[in-house]
Tab-separated table of C-alpha atoms and ligand atoms in Angstrom:
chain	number	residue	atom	x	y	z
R	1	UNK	CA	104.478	90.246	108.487
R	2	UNK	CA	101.465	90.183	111.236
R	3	UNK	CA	98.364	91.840	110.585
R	4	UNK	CA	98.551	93.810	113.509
R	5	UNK	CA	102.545	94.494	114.930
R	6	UNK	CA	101.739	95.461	118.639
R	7	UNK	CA	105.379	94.364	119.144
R	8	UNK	CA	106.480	97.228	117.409
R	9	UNK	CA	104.207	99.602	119.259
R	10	UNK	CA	105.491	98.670	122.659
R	11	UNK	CA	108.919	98.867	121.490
R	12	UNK	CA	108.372	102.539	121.189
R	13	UNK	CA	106.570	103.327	124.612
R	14	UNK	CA	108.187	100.609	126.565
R	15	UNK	CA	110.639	102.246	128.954
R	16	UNK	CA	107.012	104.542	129.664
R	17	UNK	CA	105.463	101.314	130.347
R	18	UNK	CA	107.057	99.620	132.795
R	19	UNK	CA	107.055	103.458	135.104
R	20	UNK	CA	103.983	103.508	134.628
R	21	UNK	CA	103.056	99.825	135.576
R	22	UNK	CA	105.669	100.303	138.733
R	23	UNK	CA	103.585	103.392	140.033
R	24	UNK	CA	100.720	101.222	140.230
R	25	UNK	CA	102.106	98.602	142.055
R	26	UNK	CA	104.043	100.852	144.370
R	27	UNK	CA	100.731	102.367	145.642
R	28	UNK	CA	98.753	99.368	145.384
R	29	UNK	CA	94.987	100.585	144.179
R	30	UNK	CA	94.308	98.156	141.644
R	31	UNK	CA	90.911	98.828	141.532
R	32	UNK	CA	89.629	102.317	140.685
R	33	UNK	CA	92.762	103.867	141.146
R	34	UNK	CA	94.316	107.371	140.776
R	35	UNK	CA	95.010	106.767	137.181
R	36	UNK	CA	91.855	105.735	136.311
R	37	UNK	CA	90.640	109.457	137.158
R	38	UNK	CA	93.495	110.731	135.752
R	39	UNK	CA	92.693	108.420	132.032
R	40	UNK	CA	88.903	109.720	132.586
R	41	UNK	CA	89.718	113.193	132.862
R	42	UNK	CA	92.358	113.115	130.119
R	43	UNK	CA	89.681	111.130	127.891
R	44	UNK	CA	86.673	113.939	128.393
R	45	UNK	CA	89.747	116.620	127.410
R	46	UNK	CA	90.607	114.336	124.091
R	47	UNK	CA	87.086	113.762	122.827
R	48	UNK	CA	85.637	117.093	124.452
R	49	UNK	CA	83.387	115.739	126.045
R	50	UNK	CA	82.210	116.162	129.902
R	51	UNK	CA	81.934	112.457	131.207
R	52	UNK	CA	83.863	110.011	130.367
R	53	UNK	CA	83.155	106.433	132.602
R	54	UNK	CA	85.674	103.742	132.356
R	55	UNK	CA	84.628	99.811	132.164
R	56	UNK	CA	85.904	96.632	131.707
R	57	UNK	CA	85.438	96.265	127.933
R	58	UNK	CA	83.495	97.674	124.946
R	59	UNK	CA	80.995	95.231	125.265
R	60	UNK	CA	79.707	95.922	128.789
R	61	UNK	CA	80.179	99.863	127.894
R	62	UNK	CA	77.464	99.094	125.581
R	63	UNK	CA	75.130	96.948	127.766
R	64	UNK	CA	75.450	99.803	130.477
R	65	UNK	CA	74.810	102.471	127.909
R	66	UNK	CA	71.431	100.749	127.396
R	67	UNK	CA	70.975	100.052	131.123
R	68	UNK	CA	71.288	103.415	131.971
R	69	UNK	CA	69.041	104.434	129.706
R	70	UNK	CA	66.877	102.344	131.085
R	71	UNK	CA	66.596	100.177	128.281
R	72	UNK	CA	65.155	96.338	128.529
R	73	UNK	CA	63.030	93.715	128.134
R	74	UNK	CA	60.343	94.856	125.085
R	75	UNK	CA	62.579	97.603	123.893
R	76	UNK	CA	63.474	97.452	120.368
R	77	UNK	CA	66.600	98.510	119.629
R	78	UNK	CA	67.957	98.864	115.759
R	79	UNK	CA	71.266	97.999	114.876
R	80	UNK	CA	73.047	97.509	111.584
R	81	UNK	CA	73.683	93.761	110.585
R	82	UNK	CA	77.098	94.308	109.334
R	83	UNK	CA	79.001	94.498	112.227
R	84	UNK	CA	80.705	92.772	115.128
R	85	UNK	CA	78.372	90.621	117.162
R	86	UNK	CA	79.078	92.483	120.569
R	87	UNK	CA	77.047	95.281	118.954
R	88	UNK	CA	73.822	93.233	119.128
R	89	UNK	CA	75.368	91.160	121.960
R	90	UNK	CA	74.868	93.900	124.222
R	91	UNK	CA	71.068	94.245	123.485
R	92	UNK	CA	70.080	90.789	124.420
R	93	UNK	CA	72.292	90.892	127.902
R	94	UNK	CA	70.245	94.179	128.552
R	95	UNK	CA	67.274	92.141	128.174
R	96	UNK	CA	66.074	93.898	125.196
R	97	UNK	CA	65.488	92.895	121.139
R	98	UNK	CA	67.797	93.921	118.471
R	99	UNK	CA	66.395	94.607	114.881
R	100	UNK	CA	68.731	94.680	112.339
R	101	UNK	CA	69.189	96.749	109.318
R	102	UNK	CA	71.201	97.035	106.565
R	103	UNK	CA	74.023	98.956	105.931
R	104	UNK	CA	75.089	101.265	102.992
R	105	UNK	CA	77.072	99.363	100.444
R	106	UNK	CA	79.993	101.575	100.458
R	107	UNK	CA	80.076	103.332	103.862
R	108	UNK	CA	79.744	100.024	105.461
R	109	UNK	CA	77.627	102.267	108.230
R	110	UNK	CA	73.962	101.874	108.870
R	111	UNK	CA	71.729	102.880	106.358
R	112	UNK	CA	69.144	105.394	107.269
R	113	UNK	CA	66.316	104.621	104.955
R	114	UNK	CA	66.541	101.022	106.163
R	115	UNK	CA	66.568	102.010	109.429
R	116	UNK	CA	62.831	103.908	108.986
R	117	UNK	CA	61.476	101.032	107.251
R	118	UNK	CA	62.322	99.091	109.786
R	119	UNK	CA	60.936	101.065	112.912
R	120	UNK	CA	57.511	101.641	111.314
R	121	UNK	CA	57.737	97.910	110.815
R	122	UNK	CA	58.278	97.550	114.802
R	123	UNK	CA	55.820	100.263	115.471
R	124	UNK	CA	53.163	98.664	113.084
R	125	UNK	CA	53.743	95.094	114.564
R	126	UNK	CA	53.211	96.211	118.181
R	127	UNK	CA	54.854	93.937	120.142
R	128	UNK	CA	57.978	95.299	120.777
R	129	UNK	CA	58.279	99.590	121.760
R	130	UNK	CA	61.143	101.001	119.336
R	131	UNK	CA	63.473	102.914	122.116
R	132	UNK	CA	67.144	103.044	120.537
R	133	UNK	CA	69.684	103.192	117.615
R	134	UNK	CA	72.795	101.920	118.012
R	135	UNK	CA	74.974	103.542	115.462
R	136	UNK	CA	78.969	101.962	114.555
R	137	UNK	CA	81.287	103.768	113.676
R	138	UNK	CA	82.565	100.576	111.441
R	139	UNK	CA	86.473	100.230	110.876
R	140	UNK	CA	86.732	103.791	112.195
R	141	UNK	CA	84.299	105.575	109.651
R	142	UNK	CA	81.913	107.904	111.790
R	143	UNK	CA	78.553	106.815	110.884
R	144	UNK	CA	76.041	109.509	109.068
R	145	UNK	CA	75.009	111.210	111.834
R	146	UNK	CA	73.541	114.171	109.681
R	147	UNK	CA	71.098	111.829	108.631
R	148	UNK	CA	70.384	109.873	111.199
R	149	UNK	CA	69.608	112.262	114.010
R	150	UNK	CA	66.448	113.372	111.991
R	151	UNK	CA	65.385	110.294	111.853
R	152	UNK	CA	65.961	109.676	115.781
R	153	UNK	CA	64.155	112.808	116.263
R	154	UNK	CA	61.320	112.222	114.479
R	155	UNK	CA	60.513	108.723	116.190
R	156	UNK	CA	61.976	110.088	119.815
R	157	UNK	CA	64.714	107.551	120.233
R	158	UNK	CA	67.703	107.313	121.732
R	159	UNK	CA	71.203	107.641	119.872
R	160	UNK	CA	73.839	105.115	121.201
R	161	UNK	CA	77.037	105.598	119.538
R	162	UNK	CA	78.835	102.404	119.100
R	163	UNK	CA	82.671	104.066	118.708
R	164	UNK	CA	84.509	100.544	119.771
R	165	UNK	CA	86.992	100.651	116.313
R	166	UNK	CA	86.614	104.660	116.275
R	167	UNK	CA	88.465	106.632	118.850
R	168	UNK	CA	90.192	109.299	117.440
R	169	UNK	CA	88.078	109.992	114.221
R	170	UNK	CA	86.442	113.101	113.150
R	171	UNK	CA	83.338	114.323	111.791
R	172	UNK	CA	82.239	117.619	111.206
R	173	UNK	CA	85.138	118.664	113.018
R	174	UNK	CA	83.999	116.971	116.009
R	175	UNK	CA	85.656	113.911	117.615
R	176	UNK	CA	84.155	110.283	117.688
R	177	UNK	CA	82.583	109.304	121.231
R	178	UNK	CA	80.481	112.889	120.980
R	179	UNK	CA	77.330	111.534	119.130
R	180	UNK	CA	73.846	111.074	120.376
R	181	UNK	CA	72.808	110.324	124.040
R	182	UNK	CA	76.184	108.335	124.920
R	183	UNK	CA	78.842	107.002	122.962
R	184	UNK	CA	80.804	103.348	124.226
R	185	UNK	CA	84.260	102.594	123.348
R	186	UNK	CA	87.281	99.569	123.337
R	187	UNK	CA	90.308	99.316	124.561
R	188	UNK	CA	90.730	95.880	123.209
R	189	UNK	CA	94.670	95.573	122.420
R	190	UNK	CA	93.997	95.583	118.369
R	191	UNK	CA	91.477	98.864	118.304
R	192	UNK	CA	93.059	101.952	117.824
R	193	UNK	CA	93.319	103.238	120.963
R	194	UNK	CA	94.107	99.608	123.300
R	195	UNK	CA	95.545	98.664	126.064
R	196	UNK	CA	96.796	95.530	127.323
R	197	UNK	CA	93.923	93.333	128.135
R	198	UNK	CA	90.481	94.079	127.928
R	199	UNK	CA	89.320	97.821	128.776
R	200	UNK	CA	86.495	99.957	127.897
R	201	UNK	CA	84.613	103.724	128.211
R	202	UNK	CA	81.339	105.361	127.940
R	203	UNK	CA	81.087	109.200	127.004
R	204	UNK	CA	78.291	111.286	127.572
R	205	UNK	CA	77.607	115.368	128.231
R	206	UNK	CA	74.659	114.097	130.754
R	207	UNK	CA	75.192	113.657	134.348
R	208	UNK	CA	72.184	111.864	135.415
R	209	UNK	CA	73.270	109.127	132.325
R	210	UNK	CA	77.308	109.301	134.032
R	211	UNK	CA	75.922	108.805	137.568
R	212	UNK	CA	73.958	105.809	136.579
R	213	UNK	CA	76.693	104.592	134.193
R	214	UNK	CA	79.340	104.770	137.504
R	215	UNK	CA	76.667	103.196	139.743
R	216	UNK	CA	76.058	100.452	137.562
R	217	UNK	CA	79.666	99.364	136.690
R	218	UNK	CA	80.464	98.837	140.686
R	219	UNK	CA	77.168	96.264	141.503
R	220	UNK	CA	74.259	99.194	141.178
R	221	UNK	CA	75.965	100.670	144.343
R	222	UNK	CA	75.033	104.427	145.574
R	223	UNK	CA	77.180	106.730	147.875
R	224	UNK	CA	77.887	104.157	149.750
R	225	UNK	CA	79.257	101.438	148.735
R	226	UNK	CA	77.485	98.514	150.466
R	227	UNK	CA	74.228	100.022	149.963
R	228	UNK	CA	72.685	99.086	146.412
R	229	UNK	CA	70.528	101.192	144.754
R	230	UNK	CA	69.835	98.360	141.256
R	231	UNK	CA	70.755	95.457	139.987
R	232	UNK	CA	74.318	96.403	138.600
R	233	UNK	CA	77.661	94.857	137.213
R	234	UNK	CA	80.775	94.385	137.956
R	235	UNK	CA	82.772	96.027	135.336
R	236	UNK	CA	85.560	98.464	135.948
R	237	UNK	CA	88.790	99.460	134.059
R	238	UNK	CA	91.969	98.099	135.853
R	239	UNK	CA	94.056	101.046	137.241
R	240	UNK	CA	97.184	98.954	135.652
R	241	UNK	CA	95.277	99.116	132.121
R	242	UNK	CA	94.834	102.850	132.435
R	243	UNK	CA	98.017	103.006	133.527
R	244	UNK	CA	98.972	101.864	130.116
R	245	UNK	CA	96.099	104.087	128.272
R	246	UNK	CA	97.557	106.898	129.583
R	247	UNK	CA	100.861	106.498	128.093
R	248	UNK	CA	99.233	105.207	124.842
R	249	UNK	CA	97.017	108.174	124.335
R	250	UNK	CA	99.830	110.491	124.349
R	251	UNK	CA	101.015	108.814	121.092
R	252	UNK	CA	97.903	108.382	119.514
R	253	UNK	CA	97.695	111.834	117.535
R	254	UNK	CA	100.907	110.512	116.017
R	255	UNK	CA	99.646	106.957	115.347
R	256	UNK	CA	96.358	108.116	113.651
R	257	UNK	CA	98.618	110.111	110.986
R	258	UNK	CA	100.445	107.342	110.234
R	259	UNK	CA	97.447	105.548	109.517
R	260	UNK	CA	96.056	107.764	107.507
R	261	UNK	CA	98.943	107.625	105.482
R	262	UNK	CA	98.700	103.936	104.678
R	263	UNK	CA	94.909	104.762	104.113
R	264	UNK	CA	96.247	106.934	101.500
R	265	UNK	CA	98.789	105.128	100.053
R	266	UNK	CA	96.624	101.752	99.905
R	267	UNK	CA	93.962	103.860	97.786
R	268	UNK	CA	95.777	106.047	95.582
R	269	UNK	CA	97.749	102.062	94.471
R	270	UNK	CA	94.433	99.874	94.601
R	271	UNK	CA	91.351	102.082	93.507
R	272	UNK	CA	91.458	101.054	90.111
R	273	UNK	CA	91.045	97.437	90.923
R	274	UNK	CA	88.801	97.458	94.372
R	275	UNK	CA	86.320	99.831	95.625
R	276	UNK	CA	88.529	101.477	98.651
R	277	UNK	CA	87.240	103.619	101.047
R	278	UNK	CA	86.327	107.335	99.913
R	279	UNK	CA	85.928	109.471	102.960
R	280	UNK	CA	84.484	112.817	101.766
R	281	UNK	CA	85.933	116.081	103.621
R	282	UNK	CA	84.266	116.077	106.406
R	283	UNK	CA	84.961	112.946	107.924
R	284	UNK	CA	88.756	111.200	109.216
R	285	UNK	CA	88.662	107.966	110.056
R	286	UNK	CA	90.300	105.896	112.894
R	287	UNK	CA	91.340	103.624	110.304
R	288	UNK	CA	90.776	100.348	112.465
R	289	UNK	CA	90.528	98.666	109.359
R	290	UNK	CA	91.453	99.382	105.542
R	291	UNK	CA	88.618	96.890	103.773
R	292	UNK	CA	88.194	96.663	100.619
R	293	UNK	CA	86.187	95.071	97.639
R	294	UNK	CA	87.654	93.444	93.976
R	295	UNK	CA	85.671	95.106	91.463
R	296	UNK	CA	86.122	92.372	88.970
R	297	UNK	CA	86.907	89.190	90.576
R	298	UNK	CA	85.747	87.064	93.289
R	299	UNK	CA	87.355	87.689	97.243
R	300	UNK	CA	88.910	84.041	96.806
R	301	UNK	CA	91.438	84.928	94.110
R	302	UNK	CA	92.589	87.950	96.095
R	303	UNK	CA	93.015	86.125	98.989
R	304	UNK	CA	94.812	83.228	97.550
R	305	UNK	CA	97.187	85.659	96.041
R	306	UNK	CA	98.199	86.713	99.421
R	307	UNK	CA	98.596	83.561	100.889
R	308	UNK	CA	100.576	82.673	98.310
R	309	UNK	CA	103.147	84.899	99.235
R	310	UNK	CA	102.246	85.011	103.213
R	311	UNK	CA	100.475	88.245	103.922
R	312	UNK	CA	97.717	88.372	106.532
R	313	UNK	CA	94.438	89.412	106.118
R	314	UNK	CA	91.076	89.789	107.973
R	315	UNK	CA	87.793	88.902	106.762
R	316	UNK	CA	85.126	91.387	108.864
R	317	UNK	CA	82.809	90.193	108.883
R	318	UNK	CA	81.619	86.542	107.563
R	319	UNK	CA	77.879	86.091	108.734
R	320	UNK	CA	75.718	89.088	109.272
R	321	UNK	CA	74.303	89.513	112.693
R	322	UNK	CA	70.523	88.579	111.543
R	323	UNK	CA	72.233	85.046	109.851
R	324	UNK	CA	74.540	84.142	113.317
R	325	UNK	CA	72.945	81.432	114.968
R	326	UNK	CA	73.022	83.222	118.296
R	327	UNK	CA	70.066	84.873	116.605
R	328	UNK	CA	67.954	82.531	114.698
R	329	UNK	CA	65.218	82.878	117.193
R	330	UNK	CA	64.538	86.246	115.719
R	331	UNK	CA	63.236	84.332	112.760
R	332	UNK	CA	65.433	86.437	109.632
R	333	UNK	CA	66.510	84.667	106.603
R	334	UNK	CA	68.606	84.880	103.705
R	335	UNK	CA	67.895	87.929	101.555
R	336	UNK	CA	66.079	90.098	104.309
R	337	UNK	CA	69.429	92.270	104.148
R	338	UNK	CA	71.074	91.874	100.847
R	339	UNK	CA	73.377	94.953	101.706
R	340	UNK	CA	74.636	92.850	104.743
R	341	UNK	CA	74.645	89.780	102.934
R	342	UNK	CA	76.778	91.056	99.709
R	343	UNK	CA	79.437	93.011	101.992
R	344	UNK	CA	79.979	89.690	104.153
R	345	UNK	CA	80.811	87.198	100.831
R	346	UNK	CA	83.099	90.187	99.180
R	347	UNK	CA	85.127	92.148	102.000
R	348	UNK	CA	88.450	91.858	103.302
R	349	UNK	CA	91.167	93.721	105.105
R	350	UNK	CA	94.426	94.479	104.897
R	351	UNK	CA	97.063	95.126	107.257
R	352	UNK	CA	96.490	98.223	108.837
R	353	UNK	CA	98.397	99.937	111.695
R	354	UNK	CA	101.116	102.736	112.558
R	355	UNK	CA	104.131	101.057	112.269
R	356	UNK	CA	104.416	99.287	108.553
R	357	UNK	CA	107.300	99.739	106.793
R	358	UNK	CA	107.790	100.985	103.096
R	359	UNK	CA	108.604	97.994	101.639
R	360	UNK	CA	105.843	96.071	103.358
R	361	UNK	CA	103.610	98.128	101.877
R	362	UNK	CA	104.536	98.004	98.778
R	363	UNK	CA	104.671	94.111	98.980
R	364	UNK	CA	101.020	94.281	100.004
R	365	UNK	CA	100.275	96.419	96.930
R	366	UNK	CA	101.864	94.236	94.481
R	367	UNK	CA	100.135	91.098	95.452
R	368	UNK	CA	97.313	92.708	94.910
R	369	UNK	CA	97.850	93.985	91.582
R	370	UNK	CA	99.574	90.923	90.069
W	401	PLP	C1	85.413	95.428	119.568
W	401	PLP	C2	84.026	95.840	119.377
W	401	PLP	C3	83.073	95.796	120.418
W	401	PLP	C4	83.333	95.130	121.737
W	401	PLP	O1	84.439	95.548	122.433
W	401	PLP	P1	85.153	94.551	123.481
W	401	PLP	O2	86.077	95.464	124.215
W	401	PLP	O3	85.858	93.520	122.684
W	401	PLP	O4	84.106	93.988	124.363
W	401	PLP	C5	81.809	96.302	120.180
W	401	PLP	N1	81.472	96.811	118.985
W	401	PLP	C6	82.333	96.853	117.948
W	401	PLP	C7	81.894	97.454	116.652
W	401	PLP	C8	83.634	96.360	118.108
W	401	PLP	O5	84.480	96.390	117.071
């Protein structure tokens, strides 16, 4: 059993594949090619949204979100601690200072009244000028926007949307990638909507943020192309990788049932004995990841169980963001997060994607429960 079974995936999809990856070498564009506007038209008509900007990866589609909105050095920007590190990442490469705050302890998503303590912190302290929230979407759970946007309001700030392990989820009806000023994506292989290498987008409904967004990803570049407007990056989606998105995305509708279904499954057999993920009506997840918490025993007997009988697991994630050594100059220490802190030592994940079988499943469960 693997964690994640891409094999299985392309098994499905790969006769589409290989046309698909043959029409791009026929013609030859590798760079911005015709199915990269194709995949960015088809994208804005999936999330609903009007631009849709493909990059490299999720991790520039966040630095350029910030870029664009002109967003550097002395900016604060507030993200949660429990998280990936590209989230945070992204802040420092745009020159700017993340602030962390904690998360709620069963949402796993930022938590709002940390996130006001910790601006009037920044605003009382006065070195830094609190411009942004980055907001995840963690393991494919829309964040609480509801809440949050208030809160953005009422200090003026910018809403980034970090939606790298939540393409396809829903909230209030309304699709992932559609909150606050812009919204970045993944197409890492593993996320829920991948392709094969490294890929990226940005959403947004404003066209001066898209025209900045598209001159920044080819070198700051303006109508023409060997005239520069800004310092820029180089950071576009391969037309061979959207090649491949564009056959993926046709499948994903399908592939997001199937997860929920697991999601499902996994809870109705394991709520007794963890605390599983409880999405109230409003909200679908992605599903990137099925993480739960023991109730009544430590993470190592659970995951010596499973290794005992060979079935992967994740761990996300194992050091908060405001404990990673990338940021110790930030000066935070044990206990400023507790949230953060608790989640990281208790968390783990289980296998989680469309194609698991019935009696893999239930093999999961069992391990579990004996
Ligand atoms: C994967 C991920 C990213 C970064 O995406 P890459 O494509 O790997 O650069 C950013 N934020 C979160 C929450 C992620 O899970």
């Amino acid at each position: 059993m693997r964690f994640v079974e891409l094999g299985r995936q392309h098994h499905e999809i790969e006769a589409n594949v290989n046309k698909a990856i043959q029409a791009v070498l026929q013609h030859g564009q590798f760079i911005l090619g015709p199915e990269v506007t194709t995949l960015e038209d088809r994208l804005c008509d999936f999330i609903g949204v009007k631009y849709a900007v493909t990059v490299a990866n999720g991790t520039d589609a966040i630095t350029i979100s910030l870029m664009a909105l002109g967003i550097g050095h002395g900016a604060a920007v507030f993200v949660p601690a429990f998280t990936f590190f590209a989230t945070a990442e992204a802040v420092s490469i745009a020159g700017a200072t993340p602030i962390f705050v904690d998360v709620d302890e069963s949402t796993f998503n930022i938590d709002v009244r940390s996130l006001e303590k910790a601006i009037e912190n920044v605003s009382a302290l006065g070195f830094l000028t609190p411009k942004a929230v980055i907001a995840v979407d963690l393991f494919g759970r829309p964040a609480d926007y509801a809440a949050l946007i208030p809160v953005i309001n009422k200090f003026r700030l910018h809403l980034i949307e970090d939606a790298a392990q939540s393409f396809g989820a829903k909230s209030d009806g309304q699709l992932a990638c559609n909150f606050g000023d812009i919204a970045a994506t993944s197409f890492f292989p593993s996320k829920p909507l991948g392709c094969y290498g490294d890929g990226g987008a940005i959403f947004t409904n404003d066209a001066n943020l898209a025209r900045e967004c598209r001159s920044i990803r080819v070198h700051g570049s303006g109508e023409n192309k060997y005239r520069n407007l800004r310092i820029g990056m180089n950071s576009r989606l391969d037309t061979i990788q959207a090649a491949v998105l564009l056959v993926k995305l046709a499948i994903l509708p399908d592939e997001l049932s199937a997860r929920d279904r697991l999601a499902r499954y996994y809870s109705k057999c394991l709520g007794e004995e963890f605390h599983v993920p409880v999405l109230p009506k409003n909200l679908q997840s992605a599903w990137a990841q099925y993480t739960v918490r023991p109730k009544n025993r430590p993470r190592e007997e659970c995951l010596t169980q499973l290794q005992r009988v060979a079935i992967p697991y994740g761990i996300f994630y194992e050091t908060p963001l405001h404990l990673q050594p990338a940021f110790s100059h930030l000066g935070y220490s044990s206990g400023d997060l507790p949230n953060s802190e608790n989640l990281s030592r208790q968390v783990f994940s289980l296998p989680m994607h469309p194609y698991i079988k019935h009696d893999e499943r239930e093999r999961i469960v069992a391990a579990l429960l004996d």
